[in-house]
Amino acid sequence: MNHLTQHVGAFFEAHPEIDVLEAFIVDINGQLRGKWVPVGSVDKVMNGQLRFPKSSFLLDIWGNEVPASGFGAPVGDPDGLCTPVPETLSVVTWTERPVAQLLLSMRDRDGTPFFADPRQVLSRVIQRYEARGWIPVVACELEFHLIDRRLDHGRPVPARSPATGRRLSGRNVYGISELEEFETVFADMGGTFEAQGIPADTSISEYGVGQYEINLRHVPNALSAADHCVLMKRAIKGVARKHDLNATFMAKPFPKDSGNGLHVHFSVLDESGRNLFALGAGQGDGQGNSQGNRQGALHLRHAMGGLLTTMHDAMAVCSVNANSFRRFEAGAFAPTAATWGWDNRNTALRVPDSDAAGTRIEHRVAGADAEPHLVIAAVLAGALHGIEHAVDPGEPVVGNAIPDDATRLPVLWDDALDAFEGSDFIGEFFGEPFRKVFAALKRQEKQKFEAVITTHEYETYLRKI
């Protein structure tokens, strides 16, 4: 009996009440697509014999085929084989029916990883680190809003507190009372994270009304870090629904409020387990990133330089939807230029204050609506590009001024897609086939959005023109 068989057998023996397995992949948009599998057929799943159409990864946000991708009905919609990610087998806590869940990854029939699977895109980037004997250490921070299940004329409203029945109406960043208002909800989330092996850390009240952030702990496995992020989003939404609430990771659900970001923290370990970003590493002192020791390790500086020079090209991965670009406005802590700084939340890249062992880069560009595997792939690829080419990041930004020579980020969807499609960097790290299908999918979504006349347009122009 192999280890996987033992693991699966022990899981279902410990949970005899479960009669169905939810097995799913994560598509390019971060949507979960899968099947309900009776427990009696679980062996088929664990043996890697479950088949999904390859086009499942390449559907637009509404679930429609994308003819320009070259997949789907025009080519017979062929299947790929789905292999399990064993450590994600866990109990679903928010459903009435006893259910288990399992994340899958896709391969072609000859065993080749399917190029459009976001997990496989990230895996290819990780392999370039592994070839150097390096291990990326990654953690994510996720922001979201708790909103009412019922919309007001199609628009979201902040959720009512289960504790007091009142609807949150004001901002109170880091407010303990805002956490206590939803104590039962966060307690239930914490229990779910523990049951599913999601290494959640702190929870805080954020800048927006009814906005919260939950952090994940750092893990020396970038693929697992992305999986944790996907599963935590699912758990947060599931638990919120159980409490008659909704949780949204929409980038900008309220026009006058803070948007929801996905911040990626990462460092890199060498063969001996030393943090290559530790300030002073290779320079003798190892004092950490204190005020007096800010020249920094070369690997840190070069990684920063690579991220700055590739940020423009990767913007379409970090801001993936029509709504995503609404985050980028002055004073909203969403960067509009490729900048870096020491413990400076006004910049796109931040080196948080820490001791030497904890030295890391925080990437602050992506929205919470982005697909985590692709975001982490873009971050790690940009850093490695900088290290391989010894890219100088220039001087750090102090305060909130944007230097005249700073690269402005594309804050329009068209510009971001143009940069993505024309990028040699994206072609090298994500692969030419992925670059093609991702751009085709997003162009289709953009075209559909632009074809809709909004209520606001009618209210403004119908009777005035």
Short mmCIF file of C-alpha atoms in Angstrom, two decimals:
data_model
loop_
_atom_site.label_atom_id
_atom_site.label_comp_id
_atom_site.label_asym_id
_atom_site.label_seq_id
_atom_site.Cartn_x
_atom_site.Cartn_y
_atom_site.Cartn_z
CA MET A 1 0.00 0.00 0.00
CA ASN A 2 1.56 3.33 -1.08
CA HIS A 3 1.57 6.54 0.95
CA LEU A 4 -1.24 8.17 -1.04
CA THR A 5 -3.53 5.16 -0.60
CA GLN A 6 -2.80 5.15 3.12
CA HIS A 7 -3.49 8.89 3.36
CA VAL A 8 -6.81 8.64 1.52
CA GLY A 9 -7.86 5.54 3.42
CA ALA A 10 -7.09 7.15 6.77
CA PHE A 11 -8.99 10.31 5.77
CA PHE A 12 -12.22 8.55 4.83
CA GLU A 13 -11.92 6.20 7.80
CA ALA A 14 -11.77 9.27 10.04
CA HIS A 15 -14.77 10.81 8.22
CA PRO A 16 -17.21 7.97 7.47
CA GLU A 17 -20.07 10.46 7.16
CA ILE A 18 -18.71 11.88 3.88
CA ASP A 19 -20.45 10.50 0.82
CA VAL A 20 -19.21 12.83 -1.93
CA LEU A 21 -15.92 14.39 -2.99
CA GLU A 22 -15.78 17.80 -4.67
CA ALA A 23 -12.83 17.54 -7.05
CA PHE A 24 -11.87 20.75 -8.87
CA ILE A 25 -9.28 22.62 -10.87
CA VAL A 26 -8.50 26.36 -10.74
CA ASP A 27 -8.92 28.12 -14.07
CA ILE A 28 -7.12 31.19 -15.39
CA ASN A 29 -9.70 33.45 -13.72
CA GLY A 30 -9.34 31.72 -10.36
CA GLN A 31 -12.74 30.04 -10.79
CA LEU A 32 -13.09 26.52 -9.38
CA ARG A 33 -14.45 24.05 -11.91
CA GLY A 34 -15.00 20.39 -11.13
CA LYS A 35 -17.21 17.42 -10.38
CA TRP A 36 -18.98 15.78 -7.48
CA VAL A 37 -17.57 12.27 -7.20
CA PRO A 38 -19.26 9.57 -5.07
CA VAL A 39 -16.96 8.18 -2.40
CA GLY A 40 -17.11 4.79 -4.12
CA SER A 41 -15.32 6.30 -7.14
CA VAL A 42 -12.58 8.12 -5.23
CA ASP A 43 -9.91 5.61 -6.31
CA LYS A 44 -10.36 6.77 -9.90
CA VAL A 45 -9.65 10.35 -8.84
CA MET A 46 -6.61 9.44 -6.75
CA ASN A 47 -5.18 7.33 -9.58
CA GLY A 48 -5.18 10.37 -11.85
CA GLN A 49 -7.90 9.01 -14.15
CA LEU A 50 -10.44 11.81 -13.75
CA ARG A 51 -10.88 13.68 -17.03
CA PHE A 52 -11.89 17.29 -17.63
CA PRO A 53 -12.05 19.18 -20.94
CA LYS A 54 -8.86 21.17 -21.42
CA SER A 55 -11.04 24.14 -22.24
CA SER A 56 -12.16 24.17 -18.57
CA PHE A 57 -9.07 26.29 -17.84
CA LEU A 58 -9.82 28.66 -20.71
CA LEU A 59 -13.40 29.80 -20.14
CA ASP A 60 -14.15 33.46 -19.68
CA ILE A 61 -15.43 34.85 -16.37
CA TRP A 62 -19.01 33.91 -17.34
CA GLY A 63 -18.04 30.34 -18.27
CA ASN A 64 -18.18 30.82 -22.04
CA GLU A 65 -15.79 29.26 -24.51
CA VAL A 66 -13.11 31.47 -26.07
CA PRO A 67 -12.88 30.54 -29.77
CA ALA A 68 -9.68 32.55 -30.25
CA SER A 69 -7.91 30.31 -27.71
CA GLY A 70 -7.96 27.40 -30.16
CA PHE A 71 -9.69 25.15 -27.63
CA GLY A 72 -13.27 24.02 -27.11
CA ALA A 73 -15.87 22.86 -29.61
CA PRO A 74 -13.98 23.77 -32.84
CA VAL A 75 -11.31 21.15 -32.02
CA GLY A 76 -13.60 18.59 -30.40
CA ASP A 77 -13.06 19.82 -26.83
CA PRO A 78 -10.51 17.12 -25.89
CA ASP A 79 -9.90 15.98 -22.32
CA GLY A 80 -6.87 16.17 -20.11
CA LEU A 81 -6.08 13.92 -17.14
CA CYS A 82 -6.41 15.42 -13.69
CA THR A 83 -4.00 14.42 -10.95
CA PRO A 84 -4.75 15.02 -7.27
CA VAL A 85 -2.95 17.41 -4.95
CA PRO A 86 -3.11 15.01 -1.96
CA GLU A 87 -2.44 17.54 0.81
CA THR A 88 -5.59 19.46 -0.20
CA LEU A 89 -7.93 16.56 0.63
CA SER A 90 -10.02 17.98 3.47
CA VAL A 91 -13.47 18.38 4.98
CA VAL A 92 -15.85 21.08 3.78
CA THR A 93 -17.35 22.64 6.90
CA TRP A 94 -20.02 24.97 5.53
CA THR A 95 -22.29 22.60 3.59
CA GLU A 96 -25.31 20.79 4.99
CA ARG A 97 -24.31 17.61 3.19
CA PRO A 98 -21.07 15.97 4.43
CA VAL A 99 -18.58 16.81 1.69
CA ALA A 100 -14.83 16.53 1.15
CA GLN A 101 -12.79 18.63 -1.28
CA LEU A 102 -9.70 18.02 -3.40
CA LEU A 103 -7.68 20.30 -5.65
CA LEU A 104 -6.52 18.88 -8.98
CA SER A 105 -3.89 19.70 -11.59
CA MET A 106 -3.97 18.73 -15.27
CA ARG A 107 -1.62 16.84 -17.54
CA ASP A 108 -1.87 15.78 -21.17
CA ARG A 109 -2.34 12.09 -21.91
CA ASP A 110 1.41 11.64 -22.42
CA GLY A 111 2.05 13.00 -18.92
CA THR A 112 3.15 16.48 -20.03
CA PRO A 113 1.88 19.24 -17.72
CA PHE A 114 -0.95 21.14 -19.38
CA PHE A 115 0.42 24.57 -20.26
CA ALA A 116 -2.74 26.53 -19.38
CA ASP A 117 -3.11 25.14 -15.85
CA PRO A 118 -2.07 28.00 -13.51
CA ARG A 119 -0.47 25.48 -11.15
CA GLN A 120 1.72 24.25 -13.99
CA VAL A 121 2.68 27.81 -14.97
CA LEU A 122 3.92 28.41 -11.43
CA SER A 123 5.63 25.01 -11.34
CA ARG A 124 7.72 25.93 -14.38
CA VAL A 125 8.93 29.11 -12.68
CA ILE A 126 9.74 27.22 -9.48
CA GLN A 127 11.81 24.72 -11.49
CA ARG A 128 14.13 27.54 -12.55
CA TYR A 129 14.77 28.31 -8.88
CA GLU A 130 15.28 24.63 -8.11
CA ALA A 131 17.88 24.40 -10.88
CA ARG A 132 19.94 26.85 -8.81
CA GLY A 133 19.31 24.97 -5.59
CA TRP A 134 17.06 27.79 -4.34
CA ILE A 135 13.71 27.63 -2.54
CA PRO A 136 11.22 30.53 -2.65
CA VAL A 137 9.45 31.13 0.66
CA VAL A 138 6.05 32.70 0.07
CA ALA A 139 3.01 33.99 1.96
CA CYS A 140 -0.07 35.91 0.82
CA GLU A 141 -2.28 38.54 2.40
CA LEU A 142 -5.89 38.62 1.22
CA GLU A 143 -8.33 41.51 1.59
CA PHE A 144 -12.08 41.11 1.24
CA HIS A 145 -15.39 42.73 2.14
CA LEU A 146 -18.23 41.16 4.11
CA ILE A 147 -21.47 42.25 2.46
CA ASP A 148 -25.17 41.58 2.82
CA ARG A 149 -26.62 38.63 0.92
CA ARG A 150 -29.26 40.99 -0.45
CA LEU A 151 -28.19 43.70 -2.88
CA ASP A 152 -29.64 47.20 -3.00
CA HIS A 153 -30.77 47.77 -6.61
CA GLY A 154 -27.95 45.53 -7.75
CA ARG A 155 -25.32 47.22 -5.58
CA PRO A 156 -23.56 45.74 -2.52
CA VAL A 157 -24.14 47.01 1.00
CA PRO A 158 -21.97 46.31 4.07
CA ALA A 159 -23.07 43.30 6.12
CA ARG A 160 -25.07 43.43 9.32
CA SER A 161 -23.26 42.23 12.42
CA PRO A 162 -24.53 38.88 13.77
CA ALA A 163 -23.66 40.17 17.24
CA THR A 164 -25.54 43.48 17.23
CA GLY A 165 -27.68 43.47 14.10
CA ARG A 166 -26.23 46.82 13.08
CA ARG A 167 -24.79 47.52 9.69
CA LEU A 168 -21.19 48.77 9.67
CA SER A 169 -21.11 52.35 8.45
CA GLY A 170 -17.66 53.77 9.15
CA ARG A 171 -13.99 52.97 8.67
CA ASN A 172 -11.97 51.81 11.64
CA VAL A 173 -8.68 50.33 10.48
CA TYR A 174 -7.27 47.77 12.92
CA GLY A 175 -10.44 48.23 15.00
CA ILE A 176 -10.96 45.37 17.43
CA SER A 177 -14.66 46.20 17.68
CA GLU A 178 -15.03 45.54 13.92
CA LEU A 179 -13.64 42.04 14.47
CA GLU A 180 -15.84 41.45 17.49
CA GLU A 181 -18.94 42.42 15.49
CA PHE A 182 -18.32 39.28 13.41
CA GLU A 183 -16.75 37.14 16.13
CA THR A 184 -18.78 34.02 15.33
CA VAL A 185 -17.97 34.30 11.63
CA PHE A 186 -14.22 34.64 12.16
CA ALA A 187 -14.22 31.85 14.76
CA ASP A 188 -15.92 29.59 12.22
CA MET A 189 -13.39 30.61 9.57
CA GLY A 190 -10.55 29.79 11.95
CA GLY A 191 -11.97 26.33 12.61
CA THR A 192 -12.32 25.74 8.89
CA PHE A 193 -8.75 26.82 8.17
CA GLU A 194 -7.50 24.39 10.81
CA ALA A 195 -9.64 21.54 9.49
CA GLN A 196 -8.38 22.13 5.95
CA GLY A 197 -4.71 22.61 6.78
CA ILE A 198 -4.71 26.25 5.67
CA PRO A 199 -1.93 28.04 7.62
CA ALA A 200 -3.86 31.22 8.40
CA ASP A 201 -2.27 33.78 10.66
CA THR A 202 -3.59 37.19 11.78
CA SER A 203 -6.92 38.81 10.92
CA ILE A 204 -7.44 42.58 10.90
CA SER A 205 -10.07 45.17 10.12
CA GLU A 206 -8.91 47.09 7.04
CA TYR A 207 -9.42 50.60 5.68
CA GLY A 208 -12.80 50.00 4.04
CA VAL A 209 -16.23 49.66 5.64
CA GLY A 210 -16.69 45.97 6.36
CA GLN A 211 -13.27 45.24 4.87
CA TYR A 212 -10.95 42.67 6.43
CA GLU A 213 -7.60 41.06 5.78
CA ILE A 214 -6.42 37.57 6.69
CA ASN A 215 -2.75 36.68 6.36
CA LEU A 216 -1.23 33.33 5.55
CA ARG A 217 1.99 32.11 7.14
CA HIS A 218 5.15 31.79 5.07
CA VAL A 219 5.85 28.34 3.63
CA PRO A 220 8.96 27.11 1.78
CA ASN A 221 6.81 25.90 -1.11
CA ALA A 222 5.45 28.51 -3.53
CA LEU A 223 2.97 26.07 -5.06
CA SER A 224 1.49 25.28 -1.65
CA ALA A 225 1.35 29.00 -0.83
CA ALA A 226 -0.78 29.60 -3.93
CA ASP A 227 -2.97 26.57 -3.16
CA HIS A 228 -3.51 27.90 0.37
CA CYS A 229 -4.59 31.23 -1.07
CA VAL A 230 -7.14 29.64 -3.42
CA LEU A 231 -8.55 27.40 -0.70
CA MET A 232 -8.70 30.21 1.85
CA LYS A 233 -10.74 32.34 -0.55
CA ARG A 234 -13.13 29.43 -1.02
CA ALA A 235 -13.37 28.84 2.74
CA ILE A 236 -14.01 32.52 3.52
CA LYS A 237 -16.82 32.68 0.98
CA GLY A 238 -18.28 29.37 2.16
CA VAL A 239 -18.29 30.26 5.84
CA ALA A 240 -19.74 33.71 5.11
CA ARG A 241 -22.59 32.06 3.20
CA LYS A 242 -23.21 29.72 6.12
CA HIS A 243 -23.75 32.83 8.28
CA ASP A 244 -26.14 34.38 5.73
CA LEU A 245 -23.47 36.81 4.51
CA ASN A 246 -21.43 37.15 1.38
CA ALA A 247 -17.68 37.66 1.18
CA THR A 248 -16.38 39.33 -1.95
CA PHE A 249 -12.84 39.55 -3.29
CA MET A 250 -13.96 41.94 -6.01
CA ALA A 251 -11.14 44.44 -6.47
CA LYS A 252 -13.28 47.56 -5.95
CA PRO A 253 -16.83 46.79 -4.75
CA PHE A 254 -17.44 50.31 -3.36
CA PRO A 255 -16.40 53.31 -5.48
CA LYS A 256 -15.44 55.56 -2.54
CA ASP A 257 -13.84 52.86 -0.40
CA SER A 258 -10.55 50.98 -0.35
CA GLY A 259 -10.13 48.18 -2.85
CA ASN A 260 -9.18 44.58 -2.10
CA GLY A 261 -5.58 43.58 -2.72
CA LEU A 262 -3.57 40.37 -2.83
CA HIS A 263 -0.13 41.12 -1.39
CA VAL A 264 2.65 38.58 -1.89
CA HIS A 265 5.55 38.35 0.59
CA PHE A 266 8.54 36.30 -0.46
CA SER A 267 12.20 35.57 0.16
CA VAL A 268 14.59 32.98 -1.27
CA LEU A 269 16.63 30.35 0.56
CA ASP A 270 19.88 28.91 -0.81
CA GLU A 271 21.11 25.30 -0.50
CA SER A 272 22.15 25.83 3.11
CA GLY A 273 18.84 27.42 4.12
CA ARG A 274 20.24 30.96 4.24
CA ASN A 275 17.93 33.80 3.26
CA LEU A 276 19.52 35.34 0.15
CA PHE A 277 17.61 38.56 0.79
CA ALA A 278 18.98 39.00 4.31
CA LEU A 279 20.47 42.44 4.34
CA GLY A 280 24.19 42.13 4.77
CA ALA A 281 24.14 38.55 3.41
CA GLY A 282 27.51 37.94 1.82
CA GLN A 283 28.74 41.21 3.30
CA GLY A 284 29.68 40.04 6.75
CA ASP A 285 27.30 41.70 9.21
CA GLY A 286 23.84 40.11 8.86
CA GLN A 287 22.32 42.87 10.96
CA GLY A 288 18.97 42.87 9.23
CA ASN A 289 17.21 45.79 7.60
CA SER A 290 17.67 48.32 10.36
CA GLN A 291 17.96 52.02 9.59
CA GLY A 292 21.73 51.80 9.66
CA ASN A 293 22.08 48.80 7.34
CA ARG A 294 20.07 49.55 4.24
CA GLN A 295 22.45 48.99 1.39
CA GLY A 296 21.08 45.47 1.21
CA ALA A 297 22.17 42.17 -0.21
CA LEU A 298 22.80 42.17 -3.94
CA HIS A 299 20.22 39.43 -4.49
CA LEU A 300 17.57 41.55 -2.82
CA ARG A 301 18.44 44.61 -4.90
CA HIS A 302 18.60 42.69 -8.16
CA ALA A 303 15.31 40.92 -7.44
CA MET A 304 13.78 44.31 -6.74
CA GLY A 305 15.19 45.64 -10.01
CA GLY A 306 13.76 42.73 -11.95
CA LEU A 307 10.33 43.18 -10.43
CA LEU A 308 10.34 46.89 -11.26
CA THR A 309 11.33 46.33 -14.90
CA THR A 310 8.81 43.51 -15.49
CA MET A 311 5.90 44.95 -13.48
CA HIS A 312 4.49 46.73 -16.52
CA ASP A 313 4.46 43.48 -18.56
CA ALA A 314 2.82 41.48 -15.76
CA MET A 315 0.10 44.01 -14.95
CA ALA A 316 -2.54 42.03 -16.87
CA VAL A 317 -1.96 39.08 -14.53
CA CYS A 318 -2.26 41.25 -11.41
CA SER A 319 -5.27 43.25 -12.66
CA VAL A 320 -7.40 40.79 -14.55
CA ASN A 321 -10.90 42.24 -14.77
CA ALA A 322 -12.70 45.41 -15.85
CA ASN A 323 -13.19 46.31 -12.20
CA SER A 324 -9.57 45.62 -11.21
CA PHE A 325 -8.21 48.92 -12.46
CA ARG A 326 -10.53 50.95 -10.23
CA ARG A 327 -8.17 50.20 -7.30
CA PHE A 328 -5.47 52.46 -8.71
CA GLU A 329 -6.10 55.96 -7.49
CA ALA A 330 -4.21 58.48 -5.40
CA GLY A 331 -4.20 57.85 -1.64
CA ALA A 332 -5.66 54.36 -1.91
CA PHE A 333 -2.44 52.38 -1.12
CA ALA A 334 -2.70 50.79 -4.57
CA PRO A 335 0.46 51.72 -6.51
CA THR A 336 0.29 53.53 -9.84
CA ALA A 337 4.04 53.41 -10.56
CA ALA A 338 6.82 50.83 -10.34
CA THR A 339 8.56 51.99 -7.16
CA TRP A 340 10.20 50.43 -4.13
CA GLY A 341 10.97 51.50 -0.58
CA TRP A 342 11.93 50.53 2.95
CA ASP A 343 8.84 49.84 5.05
CA ASN A 344 6.86 52.17 2.79
CA ARG A 345 3.28 51.23 1.95
CA ASN A 346 3.08 53.93 -0.71
CA THR A 347 5.34 51.91 -3.00
CA ALA A 348 4.60 48.96 -5.28
CA LEU A 349 7.39 46.95 -3.63
CA ARG A 350 8.11 47.20 0.08
CA VAL A 351 10.82 45.73 2.28
CA PRO A 352 9.01 45.33 5.63
CA ASP A 353 10.93 46.09 8.80
CA SER A 354 12.29 42.82 10.21
CA ASP A 355 15.35 41.02 11.48
CA ALA A 356 17.81 39.54 8.99
CA ALA A 357 16.16 36.12 8.85
CA GLY A 358 12.79 37.69 8.05
CA THR A 359 14.01 39.99 5.27
CA ARG A 360 11.59 39.78 2.37
CA ILE A 361 9.93 41.68 -0.45
CA GLU A 362 6.24 42.55 -0.34
CA HIS A 363 4.62 42.86 -3.77
CA ARG A 364 1.58 45.15 -3.41
CA VAL A 365 0.18 45.44 -6.93
CA ALA A 366 -2.26 42.55 -7.45
CA GLY A 367 -5.96 42.70 -6.70
CA ALA A 368 -7.68 40.06 -4.60
CA ASP A 369 -9.61 39.07 -7.74
CA ALA A 370 -6.44 37.80 -9.45
CA GLU A 371 -5.53 34.11 -9.76
CA PRO A 372 -2.92 33.44 -7.01
CA HIS A 373 -0.75 30.91 -8.89
CA LEU A 374 -0.32 33.32 -11.80
CA VAL A 375 0.39 36.29 -9.53
CA ILE A 376 3.05 34.38 -7.60
CA ALA A 377 4.50 33.10 -10.88
CA ALA A 378 4.80 36.69 -12.14
CA VAL A 379 6.41 37.83 -8.87
CA LEU A 380 8.96 35.01 -8.72
CA ALA A 381 9.70 35.27 -12.44
CA GLY A 382 10.32 39.02 -12.18
CA ALA A 383 12.65 38.56 -9.23
CA LEU A 384 14.62 35.80 -10.97
CA HIS A 385 14.87 37.90 -14.13
CA GLY A 386 16.41 40.66 -12.05
CA ILE A 387 18.89 38.33 -10.35
CA GLU A 388 19.92 36.69 -13.63
CA HIS A 389 20.50 40.07 -15.31
CA ALA A 390 21.81 41.97 -12.25
CA VAL A 391 19.16 44.68 -12.65
CA ASP A 392 19.74 47.79 -10.53
CA PRO A 393 16.52 49.03 -8.85
CA GLY A 394 17.76 52.57 -8.35
CA GLU A 395 17.15 54.54 -5.18
CA PRO A 396 14.25 53.70 -2.83
CA VAL A 397 11.29 56.06 -2.58
CA VAL A 398 10.87 58.00 0.65
CA GLY A 399 7.37 59.22 1.50
CA ASN A 400 4.70 59.26 -1.19
CA ALA A 401 6.38 61.18 -4.00
CA ILE A 402 6.70 59.32 -7.29
CA PRO A 403 10.11 59.90 -8.95
CA ASP A 404 10.04 61.48 -12.40
CA ASP A 405 11.84 58.48 -13.90
CA ALA A 406 9.50 55.89 -12.34
CA THR A 407 7.65 53.63 -14.80
CA ARG A 408 3.94 54.37 -14.64
CA LEU A 409 1.87 51.21 -14.47
CA PRO A 410 -0.77 50.64 -17.13
CA VAL A 411 -4.00 51.45 -15.32
CA LEU A 412 -6.21 50.85 -18.36
CA TRP A 413 -7.12 47.31 -19.36
CA ASP A 414 -6.15 47.78 -23.02
CA ASP A 415 -2.70 49.06 -22.09
CA ALA A 416 -2.10 46.18 -19.69
CA LEU A 417 -3.09 43.60 -22.31
CA ASP A 418 -0.92 45.28 -24.96
CA ALA A 419 2.06 45.13 -22.58
CA PHE A 420 1.38 41.47 -21.77
CA GLU A 421 1.02 40.41 -25.40
CA GLY A 422 4.19 42.21 -26.47
CA SER A 423 6.37 41.01 -23.61
CA ASP A 424 9.37 38.77 -24.23
CA PHE A 425 9.55 38.32 -20.46
CA ILE A 426 6.02 36.82 -20.36
CA GLY A 427 6.81 34.62 -23.35
CA GLU A 428 9.95 33.31 -21.65
CA PHE A 429 8.54 32.55 -18.20
CA PHE A 430 4.86 31.84 -18.92
CA GLY A 431 5.33 30.32 -22.37
CA GLU A 432 4.15 31.55 -25.76
CA PRO A 433 1.04 29.30 -25.81
CA PHE A 434 -0.09 30.65 -22.44
CA ARG A 435 0.53 34.24 -23.50
CA LYS A 436 -1.70 33.67 -26.52
CA VAL A 437 -4.66 32.03 -24.76
CA PHE A 438 -4.63 34.37 -21.76
CA ALA A 439 -4.72 37.43 -24.00
CA ALA A 440 -7.49 35.92 -26.15
CA LEU A 441 -9.61 35.18 -23.09
CA LYS A 442 -9.20 38.65 -21.63
CA ARG A 443 -9.81 40.37 -24.97
CA GLN A 444 -13.11 38.50 -25.22
CA GLU A 445 -14.13 39.60 -21.72
CA LYS A 446 -13.19 43.19 -22.46
CA GLN A 447 -15.18 43.20 -25.69
CA LYS A 448 -18.29 41.92 -23.88
CA PHE A 449 -18.00 44.58 -21.18
CA GLU A 450 -17.67 47.33 -23.74
CA ALA A 451 -20.78 46.08 -25.59
CA VAL A 452 -23.00 46.73 -22.54
CA ILE A 453 -24.69 50.10 -22.05
CA THR A 454 -24.82 50.71 -18.30
CA THR A 455 -27.72 52.04 -16.26
CA HIS A 456 -25.59 55.04 -15.37
CA GLU A 457 -25.16 55.86 -19.06
CA TYR A 458 -28.91 55.76 -19.62
CA GLU A 459 -29.55 57.89 -16.54
CA THR A 460 -27.00 60.44 -17.72
CA TYR A 461 -27.64 60.67 -21.45
CA LEU A 462 -31.02 59.20 -22.46
CA ARG A 463 -33.09 62.32 -21.72
CA LYS A 464 -30.33 64.96 -21.77
CA ILE A 465 -29.05 64.46 -25.29
#
